[in-house]
């Protein structure tokens, strides 16, 4: 290798790098240059001298960086095949570069420093400690040369800790060797880091005021920052004794650095990591030193200084860190106090609380929210919650909450000091809104805890604030509501205050009733407040909504003074018919609709929670409702129905079957008259007549105001709503004695379950045939010939509402639209809303019918056949967004509430065909999705844009989850399904998945599961669906099905004679699932466990499984033989479960899918070195003597 050769190649490389980095280069030139550089790195035998030449100080930074990258590439990919001398040569030269081959600390580019430290770390990972015992000494020697070298040494130590401990990017044995050696040397490393930090900070402090010494001071400052960053990489995992050594010297230094502007963020970071450490309580006790005078003073003065300089990003970041430090300190105190450790409440606890309160009252909403969890822990703590110092802070905390509940600080506005902080923390108003809503909910919980400690203070504050709001003039602010002139929008100052006050009073009053004894409740004060609220009149829908919430919050006082009940009822009933402008023809806005709905639900809630209280006023209530119902146009169908539900709830208190039955008959008479009329029967059972009756075949000129068939639709809605309300609310008394006395009790089922009769059964079953006819008709509307009959205006009447689409796609709602827009903007939206609600409500009735009417429903003649011919009719044309609610609100509750006596007659005949159909449907849908992703280059037709595809795909995912959830609920006992509640069914919850999943050992089949699995068609459909679904592209569904469903189902059929092909298919399905989902830790762990279970259980009976294993890419056949022989030889002692599973995972690793970022990554191979625990053979000693290069790898031998 001649010098000319190296120079010539280097010149070409410099040109290539220049072309790559030049923005003016053409793409073709750039690609050629890139190819040349990559091929050079892969194949050239003289990479090391070329890399070193390019890395010389005389070259430009870009070229030097490339040179160092070449050296890094050599160490990572060629090290194992390099001769020993070349390794020594490379290592010495790299150390030489650190020593004298870089620019000074302030001039050198950070990417050069970074790559240089990476090269050293890559060598350490391959050779230390066995072949490079003096590595730490060498680094120490380098650091003595000056700041430039010390900073690089810091980078090396940090990178080493990150690779070995944090990211663990190297083989287990090497990682263990290095981590153990680091741990053995930790005392030296730590004192080295501390000394470096201290020396450089001291020099920096001496010189920073002297302008002449500015560069020198800056250099020391840089090293100080690097030392803090490196410490942060170690504090997290080293033994706590190192952190607390020498009277907590490290913590003291960090506290003092909090007041050093250039170093404070790094110091706070280290402090935070130290204070957040878990571990044995006695080891953590020394951390309490941070409650001492010096530490507290440092933290407080640093916070005051940072805050005193206004909003500067750097200071704000520091404040956030300090706030986290105080939170972590609070958590440590809560953990240590009251435990066996000898820790007492710190003398400075009051000072701590004051400073913590300062963060809770800071203008930044983010800082305020950061403190809440710690406040909660303090208020809940068994010792601290009795501490007078903490009790004295409770009123201050509640006062702060009054301010913090006010929703201000939108980043787009400037109406509060919080706004400018929000611009740092949130990208948009929607973002802030979502944050604030969860922050407020969190505050509610903490306030309730605070009120447990001091209920009266909270109530007094709520009373003061409520009185103030009732008398304060309304300020609508600059933005008027579209609902009407002079009304509040959701951003109006008055509404924002009302909203906060309402939340506050609701939280503290409910807690007061839970906490205080009955005799201590301040009844008179509560009734006075209720009077004030009842007498308050407003025409503003947003404020009225708040008023109604306050009425509900104060309602428990009426239990002490029942004479106030009529006044409360009058207030609520007046709000049920609320209008901003009487007799207005314009569509109601959501704000108005919300008030009316709010009043209805307040009445329902009152009747549900205080039925005994309302019962004496039943006649008054009934007359009110009759009067409102007499005018067909006064209320919407939902409002009418809500009032009827309230009456039904009270009628449950009659506790007399005949009386209640007579009342329900009278209540439902208008519905029965309408529903059973010959015209309605014709309309409900004929799709054409139905379309015409609801007006969906019309063409309408003015789609906003004109709606000729609105009344017809509302009649159908009224009937369906009422049936649902009655089925949902009518019940027998909970106490068996009362049920017997009232004539509700019928005896016992063979299983010992008591049987009751529901007073609504007769009425509801009378209407049942027409309900099923309506469901059948509604399903048939989706037949192509029926869709063709929809009028021009209503061509999309059966589509989803925009709101539903946005919810599924996870698009945020614009904030203002929610309240100011009409609920339905056009008659088309109204029609869509009608179909959607009607469909859902019909299935809600069927879902509630079982729990409500019990045996009277399950024994309806031919019920299974009737349901199959109505609810499950024409499923092929029913879209996913309609099928989903049907499974959730009808099939699932029906199955769950059905007693085992009716499994054979009702559930199995229904679920068999359903599961078979669902499997076919989902398989086809996923096939389309998979083909689409394979052919994504061929653009889809224009009428199906991307958003539509995304919506369809997401719907298929959600439907899949619904189907798998249904199968799980039917088949697997509750014990195994408890994690089923972890994530919401909607949305993309991949991040929420656990990473270590072992299915619960006790996941057994339910009685229903066993019954279903006895029927061959159902058994096949459920098994095939479960195992096929593992390779559908939905991580959440895959993980749930794997952990909860697959093994219990397969275990049930194991005793039978499974065909070898079937066994191979099950096993292959799991491996296919691994191919698709292996990149997600949660799924991977669950699928590997399942594959392992299947192989262990079935391999002894089915040799075919071995044949499947042999087809796995890159499988090591000897290793497989070894695994098999151990598995098949029962005499051998079994290895531990974990070791067997790890062995199995290594065998199948060839089919575990990788994330796209890792699929084409070049493998790095790091060889294991001789074990640290064996005695080193003497032959190595001679080798050491022969190594004439005394520096460095004195025990490095030939590979």
Tab-separated table of N, CA and C in Angstrom, residues 71 74 83 552 791 835:
chain	number	residue	atom	x	y	z
A	71	UNK	N	-13.689	5.192	9.515
A	71	UNK	CA	-13.041	4.466	10.619
A	71	UNK	C	-14.100	3.779	11.496
A	74	UNK	N	-15.242	0.688	9.771
A	74	UNK	CA	-14.240	-0.381	9.873
A	74	UNK	C	-14.375	-1.089	11.227
A	83	UNK	N	-6.197	-8.038	11.361
A	83	UNK	CA	-5.030	-8.542	12.095
A	83	UNK	C	-4.814	-7.695	13.360
A	552	UNK	N	-78.279	20.594	40.449
A	552	UNK	CA	-78.053	19.166	40.742
A	552	UNK	C	-77.051	18.992	41.876
A	791	UNK	N	-84.348	9.880	-2.894
A	791	UNK	CA	-84.443	11.082	-3.734
A	791	UNK	C	-83.100	11.777	-3.895
A	835	UNK	N	-81.765	8.068	10.602
A	835	UNK	CA	-81.479	6.655	10.304
A	835	UNK	C	-80.481	6.073	11.308
